[in-house]
Coordinates of C-alpha atoms in Angstrom, one line a residue:
Chain A
E1 CA 0.0 0.0 0.0
A2 CA 1.3 3.5 -1.0
Q3 CA 1.8 5.5 2.2
V4 CA 3.7 8.1 4.1
T5 CA 4.5 6.8 7.6
Q6 CA 5.4 9.0 10.5
N7 CA 6.7 7.9 13.9
P8 CA 6.0 8.4 16.6
R9 CA 2.3 9.3 16.4
Y10 CA 2.3 10.9 19.8
L11 CA 5.1 12.2 22.0
I12 CA 5.3 14.0 25.3
T13 CA 8.7 15.2 26.2
V14 CA 10.5 18.0 28.1
T15 CA 12.2 21.2 27.0
G16 CA 15.7 20.7 25.7
K17 CA 15.6 17.0 25.1
K18 CA 16.6 16.3 21.5
L19 CA 14.0 14.4 19.5
T20 CA 13.6 13.1 16.0
V21 CA 10.3 12.5 14.1
T22 CA 10.8 10.1 11.3
C23 CA 9.0 10.2 8.0
S24 CA 9.2 7.4 5.4
Q25 CA 7.4 7.0 2.0
N26 CA 7.3 4.0 -0.2
M27 CA 6.3 5.7 -3.4
N28 CA 9.7 6.7 -4.7
H29 CA 8.7 10.4 -4.5
E30 CA 11.3 13.1 -5.0
Y31 CA 9.6 15.8 -3.1
M32 CA 9.0 15.6 0.7
S33 CA 7.9 18.3 3.1
W34 CA 7.2 18.9 6.8
Y35 CA 4.3 21.0 8.1
R36 CA 3.0 22.0 11.5
Q37 CA -0.6 22.7 12.2
D38 CA -1.7 25.0 15.0
P39 CA -5.2 26.3 16.0
G40 CA -5.8 29.6 14.4
L41 CA -2.7 29.5 12.3
G42 CA -3.4 26.6 10.0
L43 CA -0.8 24.5 8.3
R44 CA 2.6 26.1 7.8
Q45 CA 5.6 24.6 6.0
I46 CA 8.7 24.0 8.0
Y47 CA 11.2 22.5 5.5
Y48 CA 11.0 20.7 2.2
S49 CA 13.3 18.6 0.0
M50 CA 13.2 18.3 -3.8
N51 CA 15.5 15.3 -3.8
V52 CA 18.3 13.5 -1.9
E53 CA 20.7 16.0 -0.3
V54 CA 18.5 18.9 -1.4
T55 CA 16.6 20.7 1.3
D56 CA 15.2 24.2 1.8
K57 CA 13.4 26.3 4.3
G58 CA 9.7 26.8 4.4
D59 CA 7.9 29.5 6.3
V60 CA 8.8 28.5 9.9
P61 CA 12.2 26.7 9.9
E62 CA 13.5 28.1 13.2
G63 CA 14.3 25.5 15.8
Y64 CA 14.1 22.6 13.3
K65 CA 16.6 20.6 11.2
V66 CA 16.1 18.1 8.5
S67 CA 18.2 15.7 6.4
R68 CA 17.6 13.8 3.2
K69 CA 20.2 11.1 2.9
E70 CA 17.9 8.6 1.3
K71 CA 15.0 9.2 -1.1
R72 CA 12.4 7.5 1.1
N73 CA 13.3 9.1 4.5
F74 CA 13.0 12.7 5.6
P75 CA 13.4 13.0 9.4
L76 CA 12.6 16.2 11.3
I77 CA 15.0 17.0 14.1
L78 CA 14.3 19.2 17.1
E79 CA 17.8 19.7 18.7
S80 CA 16.5 21.6 21.7
P81 CA 12.7 21.5 21.8
S82 CA 10.8 24.3 23.4
P83 CA 7.1 24.6 24.5
N84 CA 6.3 26.8 21.4
Q85 CA 7.0 23.7 19.3
T86 CA 4.1 21.9 20.7
S87 CA 2.0 21.2 17.7
L88 CA 0.6 18.6 15.2
Y89 CA 3.2 17.8 12.6
F90 CA 2.6 16.3 9.1
C91 CA 5.0 14.9 6.6
A92 CA 4.0 14.8 2.9
S93 CA 5.5 13.6 -0.3
R94 CA 4.8 13.8 -4.0
P95 CA 6.5 12.9 -7.3
L96 CA 8.2 15.7 -9.3
T97 CA 7.8 13.9 -12.6
G98 CA 4.6 13.4 -14.6
G99 CA 3.3 17.0 -14.3
N100 CA 1.4 18.4 -11.4
Q101 CA 0.9 15.8 -8.8
P102 CA -1.0 16.0 -5.5
Q103 CA 0.8 15.6 -2.1
H104 CA 0.3 12.5 0.0
F105 CA 0.2 13.1 3.7
G106 CA 1.1 11.0 6.7
D107 CA -1.4 10.7 9.6
G108 CA 0.5 13.2 11.8
T109 CA 2.6 13.3 14.9
R110 CA 1.3 15.1 18.0
L111 CA 4.2 16.6 19.9
S112 CA 3.8 18.1 23.4
I113 CA 6.9 19.9 24.8
L114 CA 6.6 20.5 28.6
Chain B
K1 CA 3.3 37.9 -0.5
Q2 CA 0.9 35.1 -1.2
E3 CA -2.0 34.8 1.3
V4 CA -4.8 32.3 1.1
T5 CA -8.2 32.9 2.7
Q6 CA -11.1 30.6 3.2
I7 CA -14.5 31.9 4.2
P8 CA -16.5 30.9 6.1
A9 CA -14.4 29.2 8.8
A10 CA -17.3 26.9 9.6
L11 CA -20.5 25.8 7.8
S12 CA -23.5 23.6 8.7
V13 CA -25.9 22.5 6.1
P14 CA -28.7 19.9 6.0
E15 CA -28.0 16.6 4.2
G16 CA -28.8 16.6 0.5
E17 CA -28.0 20.3 -0.1
N18 CA -25.5 21.4 -2.7
L19 CA -22.9 23.7 -1.3
V20 CA -19.9 25.9 -2.3
L21 CA -16.7 26.4 -0.3
N22 CA -14.6 29.4 -1.2
C23 CA -10.8 30.0 -1.4
S24 CA -9.2 33.3 -2.4
F25 CA -5.5 34.0 -2.9
T26 CA -3.7 37.3 -3.4
D27 CA -1.1 36.5 -6.0
S28 CA -2.6 35.2 -9.2
A29 CA 0.7 33.8 -10.6
I30 CA 0.0 30.4 -9.2
Y31 CA 1.4 27.1 -10.5
N32 CA -1.7 25.1 -9.4
L33 CA -4.3 25.0 -6.6
Q34 CA -5.2 22.0 -4.5
W35 CA -8.2 21.1 -2.4
F36 CA -7.7 18.8 0.6
R37 CA -10.0 17.2 3.1
Q38 CA -9.0 16.6 6.7
D39 CA -10.9 14.4 9.1
P40 CA -10.4 14.9 12.9
G41 CA -7.1 13.4 14.1
K42 CA -6.1 12.5 10.5
G43 CA -3.8 13.7 7.8
L44 CA -4.9 15.5 4.7
T45 CA -6.4 13.7 1.7
S46 CA -6.0 15.3 -1.7
L47 CA -9.4 15.8 -3.4
L48 CA -8.6 17.8 -6.5
L49 CA -5.7 19.6 -8.1
I50 CA -6.2 22.3 -10.7
Q51 CA -3.3 23.3 -12.9
S52 CA -2.9 26.9 -13.7
S53 CA -4.0 26.3 -17.3
Q54 CA -7.2 24.7 -16.2
R55 CA -10.5 26.3 -15.1
E56 CA -12.0 23.3 -13.3
Q57 CA -11.6 19.7 -12.2
T58 CA -14.3 17.2 -11.3
S59 CA -14.3 14.0 -9.2
G60 CA -17.6 12.4 -8.4
R61 CA -19.8 14.8 -6.5
L62 CA -17.0 17.4 -6.3
N63 CA -16.2 20.1 -8.7
A64 CA -13.4 22.7 -8.2
S65 CA -13.1 25.8 -10.3
L66 CA -10.2 28.2 -10.7
D67 CA -10.3 31.9 -11.7
K68 CA -6.8 33.2 -11.5
S69 CA -7.6 36.7 -12.6
S70 CA -9.9 37.2 -9.7
G71 CA -7.8 35.1 -7.3
R72 CA -10.6 32.7 -6.4
S73 CA -11.4 29.0 -6.4
T74 CA -14.6 27.3 -5.4
L75 CA -15.2 23.7 -4.3
Y76 CA -18.7 22.6 -5.2
I77 CA -20.2 19.6 -3.3
A78 CA -23.3 18.2 -4.8
A79 CA -26.0 16.3 -2.8
S80 CA -24.1 16.6 0.5
Q81 CA -23.9 13.6 2.8
P82 CA -23.0 13.3 6.5
G83 CA -19.8 11.5 5.5
D84 CA -18.7 14.8 3.8
S85 CA -18.3 16.4 7.3
A86 CA -14.7 17.4 7.6
T87 CA -12.4 20.4 7.3
Y88 CA -11.6 21.4 3.7
L89 CA -8.4 23.2 2.9
C90 CA -7.1 24.8 -0.2
A91 CA -3.4 25.3 -0.9
V92 CA -1.3 27.1 -3.5
P93 CA 2.4 27.2 -4.2
R94 CA 4.1 30.5 -3.3
G95 CA 4.9 32.2 -6.6
N96 CA 5.0 30.3 -9.9
R97 CA 7.0 27.4 -8.6
D98 CA 5.7 24.2 -6.9
D99 CA 7.9 23.9 -3.9
K100 CA 6.8 26.2 -1.1
I101 CA 3.1 25.6 -0.3
I102 CA 0.7 28.0 1.4
F103 CA -2.5 26.7 3.0
G104 CA -5.7 28.4 3.8
K105 CA -7.0 27.9 7.4
G106 CA -9.8 25.7 6.1
T107 CA -13.6 25.6 6.3
R108 CA -15.0 23.2 8.9
L109 CA -18.1 21.6 7.3
H110 CA -20.8 19.8 9.2
I111 CA -23.6 18.0 7.3
L112 CA -26.7 17.6 9.4
P113 CA -28.5 14.3 9.0

């Protein structure tokens, strides 16, 4: 089954403790992206990647890191999490070939930073 | 700067009615426009993607239109059903590329049985 898989789905942690949210897709998509969703602010793009070793900032990259060492994986790293990073996070992917293609989203990761 | 607005923020309609959801954007030089559905606690599901050269796309009971000159898109849902209850979001790329994506805040739709 074609899917985008995020782990963990839920995480409660404390300020300053480094964490990584993994994202993996099995569709051989070139493009991958991370978003956060907050009440009243909607979905905002954090980082995106057009292919392996190619990443760029979205609208809210501060406090986050990403890497794209393999085509299928795009982890989101919070080196020193803070309470303002408490949010619902989504990973998405889509192909870059074949014209305009829709994004496929994971089911989300709910992070609570205490 | 591209901004995407969806009005109303919430909408309740009786089952069976046809309805229209609105999406407006400030920069008409868009690459495409996409409509998504989000169910509570779930990720987003792509409904329709309209390329900049197209004026509409249809999928089943859904029809999305695009008017770049006026900066507007509508999502038409025919013969609404309780299962259509969800939040509907539209999204456009920033500028005329397809990498940075801007989302509207969504319209929360409730279909009354």
